[in-house]
Amino acid sequence: MKNVIRIVAVCLTAATLLPAYAQFAKPDDAIKYRKASYTVMATHFGRLGAMANGRMPYDAKLASENAELVVALAKLPWTAYGEGTDNGETRAKPEVWKEAARFKDASDKMQAEIGKLNVAAKAGNVEALKAAFGPAAASCKACHDTFRKD
Ligand code: ASC
């Protein structure tokens, strides 16, 4: 029993000390993961955009559900930019790593705007959604302009 406890303790310590990227078996897995998270995020964000822009009828419940998903998804990509993930099938620019503090600021700003979008999506009217969608989309674009190729 003591040994089991010791093994568990060692594993927990190792898991805490490992850098975030080590959650992935290899850098390519991390790249795939972050791209997948952006793809799913863009899908749900796009549905909010379609409602905000009148390309899709406004549905308060759907808006709330999609915004909730975007909040959760917006937390995902950041641990997947670890060492070795600058090479491979990625459009991430070297600036992501060279200007890590700026990249972190941009990702924080995006998550803050998505938080506001989520509040707006729960207001139950399309005007609130419209008002919050623009700044949220701008926070996505700001990061793309600086940190993503093309
Ligand atoms: C989207 C989407 C993005 C952002 C960005 C905003 O719908 O997929 O990446 O908005 O294009 O400029």
XYZ file of C-alpha atoms and ligand atoms in Angstrom:
162
model
C 0.000 0.000 0.000
C 2.830 2.354 0.924
C 4.379 1.653 -2.454
C 1.155 2.459 -4.245
C 0.958 5.769 -2.417
C 4.597 6.470 -3.278
C 4.014 5.681 -6.978
C 0.932 7.892 -7.079
C 2.875 10.702 -5.393
C 5.737 10.395 -7.883
C 3.332 10.433 -10.839
C 1.499 13.483 -9.518
C 4.788 15.308 -8.974
C 6.004 14.423 -12.458
C 2.729 15.563 -14.018
C 2.994 18.892 -12.208
C 6.597 19.475 -13.197
C 6.186 18.571 -16.847
C 5.774 21.534 -19.179
C 2.312 21.981 -20.643
C 3.316 20.689 -24.087
C 4.267 17.369 -22.565
C 0.557 16.658 -22.367
C 1.074 15.724 -26.005
C 3.046 12.694 -27.085
C 4.788 14.662 -29.842
C 4.868 18.198 -31.265
C 2.757 17.193 -34.301
C -0.010 16.051 -31.950
C 0.011 19.457 -30.270
C -0.176 21.222 -33.655
C -3.109 19.036 -34.713
C -4.820 19.642 -31.398
C -4.584 23.420 -31.522
C -5.728 23.508 -35.158
C -8.674 21.270 -34.317
C -9.618 23.488 -31.386
C -9.586 26.586 -33.633
C -11.674 24.761 -36.233
C -14.361 23.797 -33.743
C -14.205 27.248 -32.119
C -14.637 28.953 -35.508
C -17.656 26.753 -36.244
C -19.503 27.854 -33.112
C -18.265 31.433 -33.330
C -19.432 31.465 -36.948
C -22.963 30.504 -35.894
C -23.028 33.473 -33.528
C -21.772 35.639 -36.386
C -24.475 34.328 -38.685
C -27.121 35.298 -36.128
C -25.500 38.671 -35.427
C -25.327 39.436 -39.144
C -28.801 38.181 -40.003
C -27.630 35.268 -42.146
C -29.386 32.958 -39.708
C -32.539 33.645 -37.696
C -31.797 34.773 -34.148
C -32.461 32.055 -31.600
C -31.678 32.983 -27.995
C -31.153 29.409 -26.832
C -28.865 28.581 -29.742
C -26.910 31.797 -29.197
C -26.390 30.960 -25.547
C -25.332 27.374 -26.299
C -22.870 28.407 -28.987
C -21.355 31.162 -26.850
C -20.931 28.726 -23.970
C -19.034 26.388 -26.271
C -16.812 29.181 -27.586
C -15.895 30.158 -24.007
C -14.813 26.592 -23.274
C -13.034 26.126 -26.617
C -11.161 29.419 -26.303
C -9.296 27.949 -23.337
C -7.845 25.069 -25.324
C -5.186 26.065 -27.858
C -2.680 27.744 -25.548
C -1.011 24.698 -23.988
C -0.376 23.378 -27.491
C 2.303 25.938 -28.419
C 5.118 24.186 -26.579
C 8.678 23.530 -27.619
C 9.091 22.032 -31.081
C 5.617 23.052 -32.222
C 6.943 25.960 -34.306
C 7.944 23.477 -37.006
C 5.541 21.360 -38.988
C 2.204 21.957 -40.636
C 1.440 25.224 -38.963
C 0.722 28.793 -39.970
C 1.913 30.056 -36.598
C 4.628 32.686 -37.060
C 7.881 32.617 -35.056
C 6.530 35.697 -33.257
C 4.301 33.393 -31.185
C 7.433 32.236 -29.355
C 9.677 35.297 -29.854
C 7.022 37.628 -28.486
C 5.409 35.247 -26.047
C 4.158 38.006 -23.715
C 2.419 39.751 -26.597
C 0.908 36.473 -27.746
C -0.346 35.833 -24.212
C -1.864 39.339 -24.094
C -3.640 38.725 -27.400
C -4.997 35.389 -26.227
C -6.137 36.922 -22.920
C -7.841 39.760 -24.785
C -9.646 37.283 -27.027
C -10.853 35.267 -24.050
C -12.043 38.456 -22.333
C -14.032 39.461 -25.443
C -15.481 35.957 -25.716
C -16.544 36.247 -22.072
C -18.388 39.467 -22.914
C -19.897 37.819 -25.977
C -21.191 35.018 -23.768
C -22.855 37.520 -21.431
C -24.353 39.311 -24.448
C -25.545 36.032 -25.963
C -27.489 35.399 -22.778
C -29.217 38.799 -22.874
C -31.919 37.302 -25.068
C -31.842 39.918 -27.822
C -29.974 40.133 -31.105
C -28.866 43.743 -30.542
C -26.723 42.725 -27.576
C -25.246 39.884 -29.623
C -24.466 42.238 -32.522
C -22.747 44.739 -30.223
C -20.461 42.119 -28.687
C -19.734 40.142 -31.845
C -17.680 42.845 -33.585
C -15.139 43.345 -30.788
C -14.876 39.570 -30.329
C -14.168 39.042 -34.045
C -11.652 41.909 -33.930
C -9.812 40.163 -31.097
C -9.508 37.009 -33.254
C -8.268 39.073 -36.179
C -5.737 41.030 -34.094
C -4.001 37.788 -33.235
C -4.131 36.467 -36.809
C -2.638 39.704 -38.160
C 0.415 39.462 -35.940
C 0.891 35.795 -35.234
C -0.475 33.846 -38.206
C 0.934 33.525 -41.725
C -1.464 34.760 -44.485
C -14.531 34.034 -37.558
C -13.426 33.152 -37.648
C -12.334 33.807 -37.269
C -12.696 35.190 -36.892
C -11.929 36.199 -37.665
C -12.423 37.573 -37.351
O -15.693 33.767 -37.785
O -13.440 31.899 -38.020
O -11.128 33.348 -37.197
O -14.106 35.281 -37.148
O -12.016 35.957 -39.012
O -11.819 38.504 -38.185
